[in-house]
Amino acid sequence: MTEQYSGGYSAQIIDQFKQRTFSNQGAFLQSYLSAGLSVLDCGCGPGSMTLDIAELVNPGQVFGIDSSPIQIEQALITQKERAIINASFVSGSAYSLPYVDEQFDVVFAHAVLYHLKKPEQALAEFFRVLKPGGLVALRDACHSGDMMMPESTDLMAVWGTIEKVFKHQGGNIYFGSQHKKLLLEQGFQHIKVTCSYDTFASDIEKDSIRSYWQQFLNLDHRQLILDQQWLTAIELEQQCKALDEWCANPASFFARARCEAIASK
Ligand SMILES: C[S@@+](CC[C@H](N)C(=O)[O-])C[C@H]1O[C@@H](n2cnc3c(N)ncnc32)[C@H](O)[C@@H]1O
């Protein structure tokens, strides 16, 4: 399977993911969780939301799995800091989960499937490890719903490059809108679809997303972009400058559309 996660694992990016909370990013699932449930957080990243879930379902057990040992190392550090004992973390793949059939009440995957080349294979694994009647909960970006304001041709060009990188690495920036179709194909029932936004409007929020995309373009995927001749070095510089200008505009904001789906086995 030729697929490479495009999000990056620098300390700066991991720090940004650590700011995510289940009460913000997982709000669509929160009312379904109660004490005693066993939960899998697949593609858990640095584990901030996994640990929030562990607090909610305590004494239920929560399992975080991520393909990156770097993320798991971070998750274990945060677990120790927060002194949470009903969570465990392991590195492994969504395509081949190291769990027995029908182990979990809930499988949560936040901002993971849109990075995968074969999301249907991951969903088939989620189905396998869920108990009958168990819930899968997905949240993924869908770029057609994004608002990066004020709109400009320069920013559209930036998104054109981001899309090319994602596609090349196996992902799909429009994936969120596919949840319902893929869940039906995998045999899930009672599918509830909602949408929400992650917004970046304060100076600090805008700066974090500016630096995230600049690192994505100019550091993590610079060589790929130049090798594929999607941009010249000068054009790449211009796209990074467009992000600086967007960020410096007091009227600008970014609202990232996230499609959400909850379904049962
Ligand atoms: C955008 S991050 C999201 C992390 C976390 N769920 C969050 O929202 O903060 C996507 C995560 O999925 C992981 N990942 C990518 N491909 C994976 C796979 N095939 N199996 C398991 N994890 C994977 C990456 O290592 C990364 O940590």
PDB file of C-alpha atoms and ligand atoms in Angstrom:
ATOM      1  CA  MET A   1       0.000   0.000   0.000  1.00  0.00           C
ATOM      2  CA  THR A   2       1.737   3.222  -1.108  1.00  0.00           C
ATOM      3  CA  GLU A   3       0.377   5.826   1.204  1.00  0.00           C
ATOM      4  CA  GLN A   4       2.136   8.404   3.320  1.00  0.00           C
ATOM      5  CA  TYR A   5       0.471  10.559   5.939  1.00  0.00           C
ATOM      6  CA  SER A   6       0.925  14.142   4.756  1.00  0.00           C
ATOM      7  CA  GLY A   7       0.190  15.990   8.012  1.00  0.00           C
ATOM      8  CA  GLY A   8       3.733  15.951   9.385  1.00  0.00           C
ATOM      9  CA  TYR A   9       5.141  15.127  12.818  1.00  0.00           C
ATOM     10  CA  SER A  10       7.224  18.178  13.745  1.00  0.00           C
ATOM     11  CA  ALA A  11       7.106  19.283  17.391  1.00  0.00           C
ATOM     12  CA  GLN A  12       5.199  22.398  16.312  1.00  0.00           C
ATOM     13  CA  ILE A  13       2.478  20.399  14.529  1.00  0.00           C
ATOM     14  CA  ILE A  14       2.153  17.870  17.338  1.00  0.00           C
ATOM     15  CA  ASP A  15       1.779  20.787  19.785  1.00  0.00           C
ATOM     16  CA  GLN A  16      -1.083  22.127  17.669  1.00  0.00           C
ATOM     17  CA  PHE A  17      -2.866  18.758  17.682  1.00  0.00           C
ATOM     18  CA  LYS A  18      -2.405  18.562  21.449  1.00  0.00           C
ATOM     19  CA  GLN A  19      -4.660  21.631  21.774  1.00  0.00           C
ATOM     20  CA  ARG A  20      -7.633  19.642  20.440  1.00  0.00           C
ATOM     21  CA  THR A  21     -10.231  18.692  23.007  1.00  0.00           C
ATOM     22  CA  PHE A  22     -13.003  16.135  22.844  1.00  0.00           C
ATOM     23  CA  SER A  23     -15.530  18.749  24.046  1.00  0.00           C
ATOM     24  CA  ASN A  24     -14.701  20.845  20.951  1.00  0.00           C
ATOM     25  CA  GLN A  25     -13.789  18.414  18.174  1.00  0.00           C
ATOM     26  CA  GLY A  26     -15.809  15.448  19.502  1.00  0.00           C
ATOM     27  CA  ALA A  27     -18.956  17.330  20.553  1.00  0.00           C
ATOM     28  CA  PHE A  28     -21.068  15.372  18.018  1.00  0.00           C
ATOM     29  CA  LEU A  29     -20.270  12.125  19.881  1.00  0.00           C
ATOM     30  CA  GLN A  30     -20.266  13.360  23.466  1.00  0.00           C
ATOM     31  CA  SER A  31     -23.908  12.584  24.331  1.00  0.00           C
ATOM     32  CA  TYR A  32     -23.422   8.944  23.245  1.00  0.00           C
ATOM     33  CA  LEU A  33     -20.624   8.290  25.765  1.00  0.00           C
ATOM     34  CA  SER A  34     -21.191   7.047  29.293  1.00  0.00           C
ATOM     35  CA  ALA A  35     -19.251   5.407  32.121  1.00  0.00           C
ATOM     36  CA  GLY A  36     -18.102   1.867  31.427  1.00  0.00           C
ATOM     37  CA  LEU A  37     -17.977   1.939  27.607  1.00  0.00           C
ATOM     38  CA  SER A  38     -14.920   0.587  25.826  1.00  0.00           C
ATOM     39  CA  VAL A  39     -13.686   2.956  23.127  1.00  0.00           C
ATOM     40  CA  LEU A  40     -11.099   2.801  20.352  1.00  0.00           C
ATOM     41  CA  ASP A  41      -9.617   6.108  19.120  1.00  0.00           C
ATOM     42  CA  CYS A  42      -8.070   5.186  15.767  1.00  0.00           C
ATOM     43  CA  GLY A  43      -5.432   7.592  14.460  1.00  0.00           C
ATOM     44  CA  CYS A  44      -5.322   9.106  17.944  1.00  0.00           C
ATOM     45  CA  GLY A  45      -2.369  11.449  17.246  1.00  0.00           C
ATOM     46  CA  PRO A  46      -0.835  12.829  20.459  1.00  0.00           C
ATOM     47  CA  GLY A  47      -3.817  11.533  22.438  1.00  0.00           C
ATOM     48  CA  SER A  48      -5.370  14.686  23.904  1.00  0.00           C
ATOM     49  CA  MET A  49      -8.864  13.638  22.837  1.00  0.00           C
ATOM     50  CA  THR A  50      -8.289   9.960  23.701  1.00  0.00           C
ATOM     51  CA  LEU A  51      -7.528  11.006  27.269  1.00  0.00           C
ATOM     52  CA  ASP A  52     -10.590  13.275  27.409  1.00  0.00           C
ATOM     53  CA  ILE A  53     -12.679  10.239  26.347  1.00  0.00           C
ATOM     54  CA  ALA A  54     -11.018   8.110  29.048  1.00  0.00           C
ATOM     55  CA  GLU A  55     -12.177  10.620  31.679  1.00  0.00           C
ATOM     56  CA  LEU A  56     -15.721  10.489  30.302  1.00  0.00           C
ATOM     57  CA  VAL A  57     -16.078   6.683  30.180  1.00  0.00           C
ATOM     58  CA  ASN A  58     -14.047   5.846  33.308  1.00  0.00           C
ATOM     59  CA  PRO A  59     -13.897   2.993  34.449  1.00  0.00           C
ATOM     60  CA  GLY A  60     -14.391   1.920  30.810  1.00  0.00           C
ATOM     61  CA  GLN A  61     -11.172   1.304  28.894  1.00  0.00           C
ATOM     62  CA  VAL A  62      -9.967   3.498  26.043  1.00  0.00           C
ATOM     63  CA  PHE A  63      -7.451   2.389  23.436  1.00  0.00           C
ATOM     64  CA  GLY A  64      -5.533   4.827  21.240  1.00  0.00           C
ATOM     65  CA  ILE A  65      -3.796   3.540  18.133  1.00  0.00           C
ATOM     66  CA  ASP A  66      -1.723   5.505  15.622  1.00  0.00           C
ATOM     67  CA  SER A  67       0.595   4.495  12.798  1.00  0.00           C
ATOM     68  CA  SER A  68       3.238   6.893  14.141  1.00  0.00           C
ATOM     69  CA  PRO A  69       5.375   5.869  17.127  1.00  0.00           C
ATOM     70  CA  ILE A  70       6.188   9.595  17.555  1.00  0.00           C
ATOM     71  CA  GLN A  71       2.514  10.341  18.245  1.00  0.00           C
ATOM     72  CA  ILE A  72       2.225   7.385  20.626  1.00  0.00           C
ATOM     73  CA  GLU A  73       5.297   8.567  22.555  1.00  0.00           C
ATOM     74  CA  GLN A  74       3.633  11.996  22.979  1.00  0.00           C
ATOM     75  CA  ALA A  75       0.345  10.396  24.028  1.00  0.00           C
ATOM     76  CA  LEU A  76       2.107   8.349  26.720  1.00  0.00           C
ATOM     77  CA  ILE A  77       3.842  11.469  28.082  1.00  0.00           C
ATOM     78  CA  THR A  78       0.517  13.338  28.287  1.00  0.00           C
ATOM     79  CA  GLN A  79      -1.165  10.311  29.873  1.00  0.00           C
ATOM     80  CA  LYS A  80       1.451  10.313  32.615  1.00  0.00           C
ATOM     81  CA  GLU A  81       1.066  14.082  33.149  1.00  0.00           C
ATOM     82  CA  ARG A  82      -2.704  13.735  33.425  1.00  0.00           C
ATOM     83  CA  ALA A  83      -2.451  10.576  35.598  1.00  0.00           C
ATOM     84  CA  ILE A  84      -5.114   8.711  33.638  1.00  0.00           C
ATOM     85  CA  ILE A  85      -5.055   4.943  34.134  1.00  0.00           C
ATOM     86  CA  ASN A  86      -7.948   3.670  31.975  1.00  0.00           C
ATOM     87  CA  ALA A  87      -6.241   4.417  28.635  1.00  0.00           C
ATOM     88  CA  SER A  88      -3.577   2.582  26.681  1.00  0.00           C
ATOM     89  CA  PHE A  89      -1.718   3.495  23.511  1.00  0.00           C
ATOM     90  CA  VAL A  90      -0.071   1.430  20.808  1.00  0.00           C
ATOM     91  CA  SER A  91       1.319   2.090  17.350  1.00  0.00           C
ATOM     92  CA  GLY A  92      -0.366   0.185  14.532  1.00  0.00           C
ATOM     93  CA  SER A  93      -2.433   0.521  11.394  1.00  0.00           C
ATOM     94  CA  ALA A  94      -6.115   1.259  10.873  1.00  0.00           C
ATOM     95  CA  TYR A  95      -5.945  -1.306   8.057  1.00  0.00           C
ATOM     96  CA  SER A  96      -5.083  -4.148  10.399  1.00  0.00           C
ATOM     97  CA  LEU A  97      -6.212  -3.422  13.940  1.00  0.00           C
ATOM     98  CA  PRO A  98      -4.580  -5.541  16.677  1.00  0.00           C
ATOM     99  CA  TYR A  99      -7.902  -6.202  18.433  1.00  0.00           C
ATOM    100  CA  VAL A 100     -10.282  -9.143  18.495  1.00  0.00           C
ATOM    101  CA  ASP A 101     -13.691  -9.084  16.791  1.00  0.00           C
ATOM    102  CA  GLU A 102     -16.516  -7.316  18.641  1.00  0.00           C
ATOM    103  CA  GLN A 103     -14.287  -5.739  21.324  1.00  0.00           C
ATOM    104  CA  PHE A 104     -15.505  -2.108  21.358  1.00  0.00           C
ATOM    105  CA  ASP A 105     -18.689  -0.184  22.091  1.00  0.00           C
ATOM    106  CA  VAL A 106     -17.420   2.840  20.142  1.00  0.00           C
ATOM    107  CA  VAL A 107     -14.767   3.461  17.468  1.00  0.00           C
ATOM    108  CA  PHE A 108     -13.820   7.123  16.982  1.00  0.00           C
ATOM    109  CA  ALA A 109     -11.641   8.367  14.104  1.00  0.00           C
ATOM    110  CA  HIS A 110     -11.029  12.116  14.035  1.00  0.00           C
ATOM    111  CA  ALA A 111      -9.322  13.658  10.999  1.00  0.00           C
ATOM    112  CA  VAL A 112      -7.872  10.309   9.968  1.00  0.00           C
ATOM    113  CA  LEU A 113      -9.833   8.720   7.113  1.00  0.00           C
ATOM    114  CA  TYR A 114      -9.349  11.696   4.789  1.00  0.00           C
ATOM    115  CA  HIS A 115      -5.630  10.930   4.857  1.00  0.00           C
ATOM    116  CA  LEU A 116      -6.128   7.304   3.800  1.00  0.00           C
ATOM    117  CA  LYS A 117      -5.947   5.822   0.332  1.00  0.00           C
ATOM    118  CA  LYS A 118      -8.315   3.005   1.271  1.00  0.00           C
ATOM    119  CA  PRO A 119     -10.715   4.430   3.879  1.00  0.00           C
ATOM    120  CA  GLU A 120     -13.169   1.606   3.130  1.00  0.00           C
ATOM    121  CA  GLN A 121     -10.593  -0.910   4.422  1.00  0.00           C
ATOM    122  CA  ALA A 122     -10.301   0.998   7.685  1.00  0.00           C
ATOM    123  CA  LEU A 123     -14.107   1.121   7.973  1.00  0.00           C
ATOM    124  CA  ALA A 124     -14.270  -2.653   7.442  1.00  0.00           C
ATOM    125  CA  GLU A 125     -11.832  -3.031  10.335  1.00  0.00           C
ATOM    126  CA  PHE A 126     -13.912  -0.680  12.500  1.00  0.00           C
ATOM    127  CA  PHE A 127     -16.969  -2.843  11.709  1.00  0.00           C
ATOM    128  CA  ARG A 128     -15.085  -6.001  12.681  1.00  0.00           C
ATOM    129  CA  VAL A 129     -13.899  -4.723  16.073  1.00  0.00           C
ATOM    130  CA  LEU A 130     -17.266  -3.185  17.046  1.00  0.00           C
ATOM    131  CA  LYS A 131     -19.758  -5.086  19.171  1.00  0.00           C
ATOM    132  CA  PRO A 132     -23.153  -5.636  17.516  1.00  0.00           C
ATOM    133  CA  GLY A 133     -25.004  -2.330  17.997  1.00  0.00           C
ATOM    134  CA  GLY A 134     -21.703  -0.513  18.653  1.00  0.00           C
ATOM    135  CA  LEU A 135     -21.093   2.953  17.227  1.00  0.00           C
ATOM    136  CA  VAL A 136     -18.583   4.321  14.759  1.00  0.00           C
ATOM    137  CA  ALA A 137     -17.978   8.091  14.884  1.00  0.00           C
ATOM    138  CA  LEU A 138     -16.090   9.879  12.105  1.00  0.00           C
ATOM    139  CA  ARG A 139     -15.072  13.514  11.620  1.00  0.00           C
ATOM    140  CA  ASP A 140     -13.187  14.600   8.498  1.00  0.00           C
ATOM    141  CA  ALA A 141     -12.484  17.732   6.506  1.00  0.00           C
ATOM    142  CA  CYS A 142     -14.354  18.535   3.307  1.00  0.00           C
ATOM    143  CA  HIS A 143     -12.693  21.417   1.487  1.00  0.00           C
ATOM    144  CA  SER A 144     -15.792  22.332  -0.552  1.00  0.00           C
ATOM    145  CA  GLY A 145     -17.322  23.650   2.697  1.00  0.00           C
ATOM    146  CA  ASP A 146     -14.261  25.652   3.815  1.00  0.00           C
ATOM    147  CA  MET A 147     -14.277  29.456   4.088  1.00  0.00           C
ATOM    148  CA  MET A 148     -10.882  31.122   3.914  1.00  0.00           C
ATOM    149  CA  MET A 149     -11.880  34.773   3.910  1.00  0.00           C
ATOM    150  CA  PRO A 150     -11.436  37.114   2.222  1.00  0.00           C
ATOM    151  CA  GLU A 151     -11.274  34.889  -0.851  1.00  0.00           C
ATOM    152  CA  SER A 152      -8.493  35.539  -3.360  1.00  0.00           C
ATOM    153  CA  THR A 153      -7.013  33.853  -6.406  1.00  0.00           C
ATOM    154  CA  ASP A 154      -3.707  33.583  -4.517  1.00  0.00           C
ATOM    155  CA  LEU A 155      -5.357  31.561  -1.740  1.00  0.00           C
ATOM    156  CA  MET A 156      -7.154  29.388  -4.301  1.00  0.00           C
ATOM    157  CA  ALA A 157      -3.742  28.618  -5.771  1.00  0.00           C
ATOM    158  CA  VAL A 158      -2.471  27.645  -2.301  1.00  0.00           C
ATOM    159  CA  TRP A 159      -5.377  25.217  -1.936  1.00  0.00           C
ATOM    160  CA  GLY A 160      -4.655  23.830  -5.394  1.00  0.00           C
ATOM    161  CA  THR A 161      -1.163  22.884  -4.198  1.00  0.00           C
ATOM    162  CA  ILE A 162      -2.441  21.447  -0.901  1.00  0.00           C
ATOM    163  CA  GLU A 163      -4.905  19.287  -2.853  1.00  0.00           C
ATOM    164  CA  LYS A 164      -2.156  17.974  -5.147  1.00  0.00           C
ATOM    165  CA  VAL A 165       0.031  16.994  -2.177  1.00  0.00           C
ATOM    166  CA  PHE A 166      -2.846  15.245  -0.391  1.00  0.00           C
ATOM    167  CA  LYS A 167      -3.818  13.322  -3.522  1.00  0.00           C
ATOM    168  CA  HIS A 168      -0.231  12.301  -4.206  1.00  0.00           C
ATOM    169  CA  GLN A 169       0.132  10.946  -0.643  1.00  0.00           C
ATOM    170  CA  GLY A 170      -3.128   8.971  -0.848  1.00  0.00           C
ATOM    171  CA  GLY A 171      -5.529  11.418   0.846  1.00  0.00           C
ATOM    172  CA  ASN A 172      -8.538  13.449  -0.273  1.00  0.00           C
ATOM    173  CA  ILE A 173      -9.351  16.956   1.011  1.00  0.00           C
ATOM    174  CA  TYR A 174     -13.011  16.481  -0.002  1.00  0.00           C
ATOM    175  CA  PHE A 175     -13.387  13.130   1.778  1.00  0.00           C
ATOM    176  CA  GLY A 176     -15.782  14.191   4.575  1.00  0.00           C
ATOM    177  CA  SER A 177     -18.768  14.265   2.235  1.00  0.00           C
ATOM    178  CA  GLN A 178     -18.214  10.551   1.451  1.00  0.00           C
ATOM    179  CA  HIS A 179     -18.940   9.282   4.993  1.00  0.00           C
ATOM    180  CA  LYS A 180     -22.559   8.304   4.424  1.00  0.00           C
ATOM    181  CA  LYS A 181     -21.917   6.458   1.168  1.00  0.00           C
ATOM    182  CA  LEU A 182     -18.962   4.481   2.533  1.00  0.00           C
ATOM    183  CA  LEU A 183     -20.704   3.641   5.817  1.00  0.00           C
ATOM    184  CA  LEU A 184     -23.687   2.244   3.882  1.00  0.00           C
ATOM    185  CA  GLU A 185     -21.360   0.193   1.674  1.00  0.00           C
ATOM    186  CA  GLN A 186     -19.712  -1.306   4.758  1.00  0.00           C
ATOM    187  CA  GLY A 187     -23.058  -2.377   6.258  1.00  0.00           C
ATOM    188  CA  PHE A 188     -23.427   0.280   8.975  1.00  0.00           C
ATOM    189  CA  GLN A 189     -26.970   1.357   9.901  1.00  0.00           C
ATOM    190  CA  HIS A 190     -28.808   4.314  11.472  1.00  0.00           C
ATOM    191  CA  ILE A 191     -26.361   6.815  10.002  1.00  0.00           C
ATOM    192  CA  LYS A 192     -26.559  10.328  11.393  1.00  0.00           C
ATOM    193  CA  VAL A 193     -24.667  13.002   9.467  1.00  0.00           C
ATOM    194  CA  THR A 194     -23.841  16.450  10.815  1.00  0.00           C
ATOM    195  CA  CYS A 195     -21.357  19.171   9.856  1.00  0.00           C
ATOM    196  CA  SER A 196     -19.462  21.682  11.950  1.00  0.00           C
ATOM    197  CA  TYR A 197     -16.536  24.039  11.642  1.00  0.00           C
ATOM    198  CA  ASP A 198     -13.150  24.447  13.278  1.00  0.00           C
ATOM    199  CA  THR A 199     -12.632  28.208  13.162  1.00  0.00           C
ATOM    200  CA  PHE A 200      -9.414  30.194  13.128  1.00  0.00           C
ATOM    201  CA  ALA A 201     -10.299  33.841  13.668  1.00  0.00           C
ATOM    202  CA  SER A 202      -8.226  35.293  16.520  1.00  0.00           C
ATOM    203  CA  ASP A 203      -4.655  36.393  15.794  1.00  0.00           C
ATOM    204  CA  ILE A 204      -3.280  33.328  17.621  1.00  0.00           C
ATOM    205  CA  GLU A 205      -5.613  30.911  15.805  1.00  0.00           C
ATOM    206  CA  LYS A 206      -4.846  32.441  12.416  1.00  0.00           C
ATOM    207  CA  ASP A 207      -1.124  32.332  13.090  1.00  0.00           C
ATOM    208  CA  SER A 208      -1.315  28.644  14.021  1.00  0.00           C
ATOM    209  CA  ILE A 209      -3.076  27.691  10.790  1.00  0.00           C
ATOM    210  CA  ARG A 210      -0.802  29.946   8.723  1.00  0.00           C
ATOM    211  CA  SER A 211       2.278  28.282  10.151  1.00  0.00           C
ATOM    212  CA  TYR A 212       0.702  24.819   9.754  1.00  0.00           C
ATOM    213  CA  TRP A 213       0.097  25.278   6.016  1.00  0.00           C
ATOM    214  CA  GLN A 214       3.424  27.034   5.454  1.00  0.00           C
ATOM    215  CA  GLN A 215       5.236  24.149   7.105  1.00  0.00           C
ATOM    216  CA  PHE A 216       3.152  21.703   5.053  1.00  0.00           C
ATOM    217  CA  LEU A 217       4.073  23.454   1.779  1.00  0.00           C
ATOM    218  CA  ASN A 218       7.537  24.835   2.358  1.00  0.00           C
ATOM    219  CA  LEU A 219       9.107  22.245   4.657  1.00  0.00           C
ATOM    220  CA  ASP A 220       7.351  18.868   4.751  1.00  0.00           C
ATOM    221  CA  HIS A 221       6.441  18.749   1.026  1.00  0.00           C
ATOM    222  CA  ARG A 222       8.723  21.349  -0.548  1.00  0.00           C
ATOM    223  CA  GLN A 223      10.850  18.776  -2.363  1.00  0.00           C
ATOM    224  CA  LEU A 224       7.804  16.883  -3.659  1.00  0.00           C
ATOM    225  CA  ILE A 225       6.206  20.106  -4.952  1.00  0.00           C
ATOM    226  CA  LEU A 226       9.391  21.119  -6.772  1.00  0.00           C
ATOM    227  CA  ASP A 227      10.192  17.607  -8.051  1.00  0.00           C
ATOM    228  CA  GLN A 228       6.677  17.196  -9.447  1.00  0.00           C
ATOM    229  CA  GLN A 229       7.020  20.672 -11.018  1.00  0.00           C
ATOM    230  CA  TRP A 230       3.683  21.718  -9.558  1.00  0.00           C
ATOM    231  CA  LEU A 231       5.383  25.032  -8.674  1.00  0.00           C
ATOM    232  CA  THR A 232       8.718  26.740  -9.153  1.00  0.00           C
ATOM    233  CA  ALA A 233      10.607  27.838  -6.040  1.00  0.00           C
ATOM    234  CA  ILE A 234       9.476  31.410  -6.717  1.00  0.00           C
ATOM    235  CA  GLU A 235       5.811  30.377  -7.026  1.00  0.00           C
ATOM    236  CA  LEU A 236       6.079  28.390  -3.806  1.00  0.00           C
ATOM    237  CA  GLU A 237       7.490  31.472  -2.100  1.00  0.00           C
ATOM    238  CA  GLN A 238       4.548  33.510  -3.455  1.00  0.00           C
ATOM    239  CA  GLN A 239       2.042  31.005  -2.054  1.00  0.00           C
ATOM    240  CA  CYS A 240       3.674  31.196   1.379  1.00  0.00           C
ATOM    241  CA  LYS A 241       3.551  35.000   1.107  1.00  0.00           C
ATOM    242  CA  ALA A 242      -0.175  34.804   0.255  1.00  0.00           C
ATOM    243  CA  LEU A 243      -0.692  32.987   3.575  1.00  0.00           C
ATOM    244  CA  ASP A 244       1.315  35.719   5.393  1.00  0.00           C
ATOM    245  CA  GLU A 245      -0.834  38.414   3.795  1.00  0.00           C
ATOM    246  CA  TRP A 246      -4.044  36.558   4.633  1.00  0.00           C
ATOM    247  CA  CYS A 247      -2.905  36.214   8.247  1.00  0.00           C
ATOM    248  CA  ALA A 248      -1.942  39.907   8.557  1.00  0.00           C
ATOM    249  CA  ASN A 249      -5.344  41.078   7.311  1.00  0.00           C
ATOM    250  CA  PRO A 250      -7.373  42.033  10.423  1.00  0.00           C
ATOM    251  CA  ALA A 251     -10.609  41.010   8.639  1.00  0.00           C
ATOM    252  CA  SER A 252      -9.467  37.500   7.684  1.00  0.00           C
ATOM    253  CA  PHE A 253     -10.578  34.180   9.146  1.00  0.00           C
ATOM    254  CA  PHE A 254     -10.572  30.494   8.209  1.00  0.00           C
ATOM    255  CA  ALA A 255     -13.482  28.171   8.900  1.00  0.00           C
ATOM    256  CA  ARG A 256     -12.590  24.544   8.204  1.00  0.00           C
ATOM    257  CA  ALA A 257     -15.602  22.416   7.338  1.00  0.00           C
ATOM    258  CA  ARG A 258     -15.767  19.064   9.101  1.00  0.00           C
ATOM    259  CA  CYS A 259     -18.285  16.396   8.158  1.00  0.00           C
ATOM    260  CA  GLU A 260     -19.346  14.149  11.014  1.00  0.00           C
ATOM    261  CA  ALA A 261     -21.092  10.794  10.986  1.00  0.00           C
ATOM    262  CA  ILE A 262     -22.300   8.419  13.662  1.00  0.00           C
ATOM    263  CA  ALA A 263     -23.572   4.984  12.691  1.00  0.00           C
ATOM    264  CA  SER A 264     -24.218   1.644  14.323  1.00  0.00           C
ATOM    265  CA  LYS A 265     -23.124  -1.891  13.476  1.00  0.00           C
TER     266      LYS A 265
HETATM  267  C1  LIG B   1      -4.594  14.683  11.343  1.00  0.00           C
HETATM  268  S1  LIG B   1      -3.951  13.568  12.509  1.00  0.00           S
HETATM  269  C2  LIG B   1      -5.303  13.468  13.658  1.00  0.00           C
HETATM  270  C3  LIG B   1      -4.891  13.018  15.032  1.00  0.00           C
HETATM  271  C4  LIG B   1      -6.027  13.047  16.065  1.00  0.00           C
HETATM  272  N1  LIG B   1      -7.082  12.123  15.726  1.00  0.00           N
HETATM  273  C5  LIG B   1      -6.556  14.455  16.166  1.00  0.00           C
HETATM  274  O1  LIG B   1      -7.562  14.766  15.533  1.00  0.00           O
HETATM  275  O2  LIG B   1      -5.903  15.273  16.831  1.00  0.00           O
HETATM  276  C6  LIG B   1      -4.073  12.000  11.690  1.00  0.00           C
HETATM  277  C7  LIG B   1      -3.373  10.871  12.439  1.00  0.00           C
HETATM  278  O3  LIG B   1      -3.647   9.634  11.767  1.00  0.00           O
HETATM  279  C8  LIG B   1      -2.483   8.843  11.813  1.00  0.00           C
HETATM  280  N2  LIG B   1      -2.561   7.860  10.719  1.00  0.00           N
HETATM  281  C9  LIG B   1      -2.357   8.079   9.407  1.00  0.00           C
HETATM  282  N3  LIG B   1      -2.529   6.936   8.720  1.00  0.00           N
HETATM  283  C10 LIG B   1      -2.865   5.975   9.618  1.00  0.00           C
HETATM  284  C11 LIG B   1      -3.151   4.584   9.540  1.00  0.00           C
HETATM  285  N4  LIG B   1      -3.145   3.950   8.366  1.00  0.00           N
HETATM  286  N5  LIG B   1      -3.423   3.911  10.660  1.00  0.00           N
HETATM  287  C12 LIG B   1      -3.425   4.542  11.870  1.00  0.00           C
HETATM  288  N6  LIG B   1      -3.151   5.856  12.010  1.00  0.00           N
HETATM  289  C13 LIG B   1      -2.876   6.569  10.900  1.00  0.00           C
HETATM  290  C14 LIG B   1      -1.344   9.837  11.671  1.00  0.00           C
HETATM  291  O4  LIG B   1      -0.129   9.322  12.164  1.00  0.00           O
HETATM  292  C15 LIG B   1      -1.869  11.009  12.480  1.00  0.00           C
HETATM  293  O5  LIG B   1      -1.422  10.966  13.806  1.00  0.00           O
END
